[in-house]
PDB file of C-alpha atoms in Angstrom:
ATOM      1  CA  MET A   1     169.246 146.634  38.190  1.00 92.00           C
ATOM      2  CA  ARG A   2     167.392 149.673  37.460  1.00 93.00           C
ATOM      3  CA  TYR A   3     167.792 151.588  34.892  1.00 93.00           C
ATOM      4  CA  PRO A   4     168.730 154.655  36.502  1.00 94.00           C
ATOM      5  CA  ASP A   5     171.429 152.811  37.834  1.00 94.00           C
ATOM      6  CA  PHE A   6     172.609 151.637  35.080  1.00 95.00           C
ATOM      7  CA  LEU A   7     172.556 154.882  33.607  1.00 94.00           C
ATOM      8  CA  ARG A   8     175.220 156.374  36.348  1.00 95.00           C
ATOM      9  CA  THR A   9     177.837 153.089  36.189  1.00 96.00           C
ATOM     10  CA  ALA A  10     177.239 152.871  32.968  1.00 96.00           C
ATOM     11  CA  VAL A  11     179.110 157.075  32.374  1.00 96.00           C
ATOM     12  CA  LEU A  12     181.132 156.230  35.376  1.00 97.00           C
ATOM     13  CA  LEU A  13     182.265 152.832  33.073  1.00 97.00           C
ATOM     14  CA  PHE A  14     183.266 154.964  29.838  1.00 97.00           C
ATOM     15  CA  ALA A  15     184.943 157.980  32.463  1.00 96.00           C
ATOM     16  CA  ALA A  16     186.846 155.153  33.552  1.00 97.00           C
ATOM     17  CA  SER A  17     187.577 153.922  30.410  1.00 97.00           C
ATOM     18  CA  ALA A  18     188.970 157.219  29.059  1.00 96.00           C
ATOM     19  CA  THR A  19     190.955 157.603  32.095  1.00 96.00           C
ATOM     20  CA  ALA A  20     192.409 154.252  31.311  1.00 96.00           C
ATOM     21  CA  LEU A  21     193.190 155.086  28.099  1.00 96.00           C
ATOM     22  CA  ALA A  22     194.588 158.554  28.175  1.00 95.00           C
ATOM     23  CA  ILE A  23     196.524 157.156  30.961  1.00 95.00           C
ATOM     24  CA  VAL A  24     198.052 154.242  28.679  1.00 95.00           C
ATOM     25  CA  SER A  25     198.399 157.095  25.090  1.00 94.00           C
ATOM     26  CA  ILE A  26     199.942 159.305  27.453  1.00 94.00           C
ATOM     27  CA  ALA A  27     202.930 156.198  28.659  1.00 93.00           C
ATOM     28  CA  GLY A  28     203.010 155.273  24.487  1.00 92.00           C
ATOM     29  CA  ALA A  29     203.680 158.397  23.589  1.00 91.00           C
ATOM     30  CA  ARG A  30     206.561 159.004  25.996  1.00 91.00           C
ATOM     31  CA  GLY A  31     208.203 155.849  25.101  1.00 90.00           C
ATOM     32  CA  LYS A  32     208.326 157.175  21.493  1.00 90.00           C
ATOM     33  CA  ASP A  33     209.248 160.305  22.840  1.00 90.00           C
ATOM     34  CA  ASP A  34     206.312 162.133  20.812  1.00 87.00           C
ATOM     35  CA  THR A  35     205.629 165.625  22.432  1.00 91.00           C
ATOM     36  CA  THR A  36     203.290 166.725  19.290  1.00 92.00           C
ATOM     37  CA  LEU A  37     200.954 163.308  20.029  1.00 92.00           C
ATOM     38  CA  GLN A  38     200.665 164.235  23.177  1.00 92.00           C
ATOM     39  CA  TYR A  39     199.381 167.663  22.405  1.00 94.00           C
ATOM     40  CA  VAL A  40     197.560 167.091  19.715  1.00 94.00           C
ATOM     41  CA  ALA A  41     195.630 164.244  22.089  1.00 94.00           C
ATOM     42  CA  LEU A  42     195.190 167.173  24.832  1.00 94.00           C
ATOM     43  CA  VAL A  43     193.490 169.178  22.330  1.00 96.00           C
ATOM     44  CA  TRP A  44     191.368 166.532  21.019  1.00 95.00           C
ATOM     45  CA  TRP A  45     190.749 165.617  24.661  1.00 95.00           C
ATOM     46  CA  ALA A  46     189.240 168.825  25.510  1.00 96.00           C
ATOM     47  CA  ALA A  47     186.971 169.053  22.011  1.00 97.00           C
ATOM     48  CA  ALA A  48     185.952 166.334  23.086  1.00 96.00           C
ATOM     49  CA  ALA A  49     185.224 167.176  26.359  1.00 95.00           C
ATOM     50  CA  ALA A  50     183.362 170.636  24.943  1.00 96.00           C
ATOM     51  CA  ALA A  51     181.722 168.570  22.395  1.00 95.00           C
ATOM     52  CA  GLY A  52     180.068 165.840  24.943  1.00 94.00           C
ATOM     53  CA  ALA A  53     179.140 168.776  27.994  1.00 93.00           C
ATOM     54  CA  TRP A  54     177.203 170.642  25.411  1.00 93.00           C
ATOM     55  CA  VAL A  55     174.886 167.551  24.094  1.00 89.00           C
ATOM     56  CA  GLY A  56     174.220 166.706  27.629  1.00 87.00           C
ATOM     57  CA  ARG A  57     173.947 169.784  29.113  1.00 85.00           C
ATOM     58  CA  ARG A  58     170.102 169.321  29.343  1.00 77.00           C
ATOM     59  CA  ARG A  59     168.241 167.157  31.759  1.00 67.00           C
ATOM     60  CA  LEU A  60     166.229 165.758  29.103  1.00 67.00           C
ATOM     61  CA  ALA A  61     166.112 161.633  27.929  1.00 67.00           C
ATOM     62  CA  ASN A  62     167.125 161.732  24.326  1.00 76.00           C
ATOM     63  CA  ARG A  63     164.452 160.647  21.805  1.00 81.00           C
ATOM     64  CA  ALA A  64     165.963 156.619  22.129  1.00 81.00           C
ATOM     65  CA  THR A  65     165.933 156.614  25.793  1.00 84.00           C
ATOM     66  CA  ALA A  66     161.924 157.808  25.541  1.00 84.00           C
ATOM     67  CA  LYS A  67     161.244 155.218  22.975  1.00 89.00           C
ATOM     68  CA  LEU A  68     163.125 152.674  25.423  1.00 90.00           C
ATOM     69  CA  LEU A  69     161.113 153.983  28.148  1.00 90.00           C
ATOM     70  CA  ALA A  70     157.945 153.818  26.046  1.00 90.00           C
ATOM     71  CA  ASP A  71     158.398 150.358  24.790  1.00 92.00           C
ATOM     72  CA  ALA A  72     158.588 148.391  28.448  1.00 92.00           C
ATOM     73  CA  ARG A  73     156.864 145.950  29.090  1.00 91.00           C
ATOM     74  CA  THR A  74     154.754 145.925  32.365  1.00 91.00           C
ATOM     75  CA  THR A  75     154.849 143.371  34.891  1.00 89.00           C
ATOM     76  CA  PRO A  76     153.472 143.631  38.759  1.00 88.00           C
ATOM     77  CA  LEU A  77     156.251 141.752  39.481  1.00 86.00           C
ATOM     78  CA  LEU A  78     160.143 142.864  41.146  1.00 84.00           C
ATOM     79  CA  PRO A  79     162.437 141.229  38.338  1.00 86.00           C
ATOM     80  CA  GLU A  80     165.776 138.862  39.234  1.00 85.00           C
ATOM     81  CA  LEU A  81     168.416 141.681  40.086  1.00 85.00           C
ATOM     82  CA  GLN A  82     171.932 140.678  38.794  1.00 88.00           C
ATOM     83  CA  PRO A  83     173.798 144.047  38.570  1.00 90.00           C
ATOM     84  CA  GLY A  84     176.929 142.031  37.410  1.00 92.00           C
ATOM     85  CA  THR A  85     175.246 140.509  34.737  1.00 91.00           C
ATOM     86  CA  ILE A  86     172.964 142.544  33.240  1.00 92.00           C
ATOM     87  CA  LEU A  87     176.026 144.780  33.385  1.00 93.00           C
ATOM     88  CA  PHE A  88     178.485 142.997  31.476  1.00 93.00           C
ATOM     89  CA  ASN A  89     175.667 142.046  28.752  1.00 91.00           C
ATOM     90  CA  ARG A  90     174.766 145.166  27.937  1.00 92.00           C
ATOM     91  CA  LEU A  91     178.418 146.770  28.306  1.00 93.00           C
ATOM     92  CA  TRP A  92     180.743 144.218  27.217  1.00 93.00           C
ATOM     93  CA  TRP A  93     182.014 146.154  24.647  1.00 94.00           C
ATOM     94  CA  LEU A  94     183.581 148.579  26.281  1.00 95.00           C
ATOM     95  CA  LEU A  95     185.750 146.076  27.984  1.00 95.00           C
ATOM     96  CA  LEU A  96     186.779 145.178  24.466  1.00 96.00           C
ATOM     97  CA  PHE A  97     187.367 148.638  23.043  1.00 95.00           C
ATOM     98  CA  THR A  98     189.277 149.152  25.966  1.00 95.00           C
ATOM     99  CA  ILE A  99     191.468 146.458  26.029  1.00 96.00           C
ATOM    100  CA  ALA A 100     191.963 146.266  22.068  1.00 95.00           C
ATOM    101  CA  ALA A 101     193.189 150.524  22.443  1.00 94.00           C
ATOM    102  CA  GLY A 102     194.772 149.770  25.457  1.00 93.00           C
ATOM    103  CA  GLY A 103     196.618 147.100  24.063  1.00 93.00           C
ATOM    104  CA  VAL A 104     198.295 149.074  21.399  1.00 91.00           C
ATOM    105  CA  ALA A 105     199.176 151.872  23.373  1.00 88.00           C
ATOM    106  CA  PHE A 106     203.079 151.426  23.083  1.00 88.00           C
ATOM    107  CA  LEU A 107     203.349 150.487  19.430  1.00 91.00           C
ATOM    108  CA  VAL A 108     200.530 153.142  17.953  1.00 92.00           C
ATOM    109  CA  PRO A 109     199.627 155.552  20.634  1.00 91.00           C
ATOM    110  CA  GLN A 110     197.420 157.764  18.387  1.00 93.00           C
ATOM    111  CA  VAL A 111     194.815 154.768  19.074  1.00 94.00           C
ATOM    112  CA  PRO A 112     193.955 154.609  22.705  1.00 95.00           C
ATOM    113  CA  ALA A 113     194.419 158.693  22.297  1.00 95.00           C
ATOM    114  CA  VAL A 114     191.445 158.562  20.004  1.00 95.00           C
ATOM    115  CA  GLY A 115     189.402 156.257  21.864  1.00 95.00           C
ATOM    116  CA  ALA A 116     189.806 158.205  25.260  1.00 96.00           C
ATOM    117  CA  GLY A 117     188.447 160.810  23.331  1.00 96.00           C
ATOM    118  CA  TYR A 118     185.278 159.275  22.296  1.00 96.00           C
ATOM    119  CA  ALA A 119     184.948 157.528  25.424  1.00 96.00           C
ATOM    120  CA  LEU A 120     185.182 160.851  27.567  1.00 96.00           C
ATOM    121  CA  ALA A 121     182.798 162.780  25.183  1.00 96.00           C
ATOM    122  CA  PHE A 122     180.153 159.912  25.281  1.00 95.00           C
ATOM    123  CA  ALA A 123     180.785 159.765  29.203  1.00 95.00           C
ATOM    124  CA  LEU A 124     179.628 163.907  29.776  1.00 94.00           C
ATOM    125  CA  ALA A 125     176.666 163.651  27.163  1.00 92.00           C
ATOM    126  CA  TRP A 126     175.390 160.993  29.103  1.00 91.00           C
ATOM    127  CA  ARG A 127     175.343 162.437  32.616  1.00 90.00           C
ATOM    128  CA  ASN A 128     172.193 163.458  32.953  1.00 88.00           C
ATOM    129  CA  HIS A 129     169.939 160.979  31.279  1.00 87.00           C
ATOM    130  CA  SER A 130     169.548 159.292  34.782  1.00 89.00           C
ATOM    131  CA  ALA A 131     168.148 162.364  36.321  1.00 87.00           C
ATOM    132  CA  ALA A 132     165.502 162.497  33.211  1.00 86.00           C
ATOM    133  CA  VAL A 133     164.488 158.581  34.005  1.00 89.00           C
ATOM    134  CA  VAL A 134     164.038 159.288  37.323  1.00 88.00           C
ATOM    135  CA  ALA A 135     162.020 162.478  36.151  1.00 85.00           C
ATOM    136  CA  VAL A 136     159.793 160.030  34.113  1.00 86.00           C
ATOM    137  CA  GLU A 137     159.401 156.627  37.448  1.00 88.00           C
ATOM    138  CA  GLU A 138     158.695 160.275  39.983  1.00 86.00           C
ATOM    139  CA  ARG A 139     155.762 161.423  37.577  1.00 85.00           C
ATOM    140  CA  ASP A 140     154.141 158.319  36.613  1.00 87.00           C
ATOM    141  CA  GLY A 141     154.938 156.133  40.046  1.00 87.00           C
ATOM    142  CA  VAL A 142     156.417 153.449  38.255  1.00 92.00           C
ATOM    143  CA  ARG A 143     160.000 151.782  38.589  1.00 92.00           C
ATOM    144  CA  PHE A 144     162.414 150.684  34.803  1.00 94.00           C
ATOM    145  CA  TYR A 145     164.427 148.079  35.368  1.00 94.00           C
ATOM    146  CA  VAL A 146     166.714 146.424  32.361  1.00 93.00           C
ATOM    147  CA  GLU A 147     165.737 142.988  31.503  1.00 91.00           C
ATOM    148  CA  HIS A 148     168.050 140.489  31.730  1.00 89.00           C
ATOM    149  CA  ASN A 149     168.544 139.270  28.056  1.00 87.00           C
ATOM    150  CA  SER A 150     171.093 138.060  25.303  1.00 87.00           C
ATOM    151  CA  PRO A 151     173.915 139.872  24.869  1.00 87.00           C
ATOM    152  CA  PHE A 152     173.830 140.214  21.258  1.00 88.00           C
ATOM    153  CA  LYS A 153     170.008 140.903  21.641  1.00 89.00           C
ATOM    154  CA  PRO A 154     168.992 145.145  22.250  1.00 89.00           C
ATOM    155  CA  THR A 155     168.122 146.879  25.395  1.00 90.00           C
ATOM    156  CA  GLN A 156     164.595 146.197  26.884  1.00 91.00           C
ATOM    157  CA  LEU A 157     163.355 147.692  30.226  1.00 93.00           C
ATOM    158  CA  LEU A 158     160.391 146.145  32.329  1.00 92.00           C
ATOM    159  CA  ARG A 159     157.979 148.649  34.104  1.00 93.00           C
ATOM    160  CA  THR A 160     157.238 147.599  37.755  1.00 91.00           C
ATOM    161  CA  PRO A 161     154.948 149.468  39.741  1.00 88.00           C
ATOM    162  CA  GLY A 162     156.562 152.200  42.004  1.00 76.00           C
ATOM    163  CA  PHE A 163     155.597 155.114  44.680  1.00 70.00           C
ATOM    164  CA  ARG A 164     154.364 158.236  42.843  1.00 64.00           C
ATOM    165  CA  LYS A 165     155.280 161.961  43.757  1.00 62.00           C
ATOM    166  CA  ASN A 166     152.538 163.731  44.668  1.00 64.00           C
ATOM    167  CA  GLU A 167     153.485 167.202  45.825  1.00 63.00           C
ATOM    168  CA  PRO A 168     151.020 170.196  45.651  1.00 57.00           C
ATOM    169  CA  SER A 169     151.283 173.061  42.603  1.00 51.00           C
ATOM    170  CA  PRO A 170     152.559 176.278  43.653  1.00 52.00           C
ATOM    171  CA  THR A 171     148.992 177.207  42.273  1.00 51.00           C
ATOM    172  CA  ASP A 172     147.184 174.934  44.888  1.00 49.00           C
ATOM    173  CA  VAL A 173     147.708 177.385  47.850  1.00 50.00           C
ATOM    174  CA  ARG A 174     144.888 178.952  49.499  1.00 50.00           C
ATOM    175  CA  VAL A 175     144.905 182.537  49.920  1.00 50.00           C
ATOM    176  CA  GLY A 176     144.663 183.427  53.737  1.00 49.00           C
ATOM    177  CA  ALA A 177     144.898 179.340  54.979  1.00 49.00           C
ATOM    178  CA  THR A 178     146.579 178.410  57.825  1.00 52.00           C
ATOM    179  CA  PRO A 179     148.856 175.170  57.133  1.00 51.00           C
TER     180      PRO A 179
END
């Protein structure tokens, strides 16, 4: 699975987790007739959304992503594409987190409310990382793929040959030259 596609999918899965946790926390709070929790949760979600949007406002990859790209192993062959397996191996903990936090919604609705805020902040903070990785790929003429490995090992990338994007720079234009 290409790394930019993995990042986009991870952002969507975190947003889906935040939505699911918000729904069950609201349902749990309504079941207990706790309007205070609903208002506090809305304020927390707004603060988490603002923090995530602030952190993710730049179109640059963070240091961890830059180190992951720099440490990618080079291979001349296209790796075997297994997007479902790779997503599950890398994001199994998100599924576990969502189920565990959502499972206690009717007993302790504060837990999924807090979890929804964190998932929302993460989704908004990482929304531009895929664009930064695509820019590096186009600049260097490579493609980055997530390597299939154990779910308990750190994520590793493979670097394969790609297509370099060659565009004339604005300073290359000659005065008086015809196109």
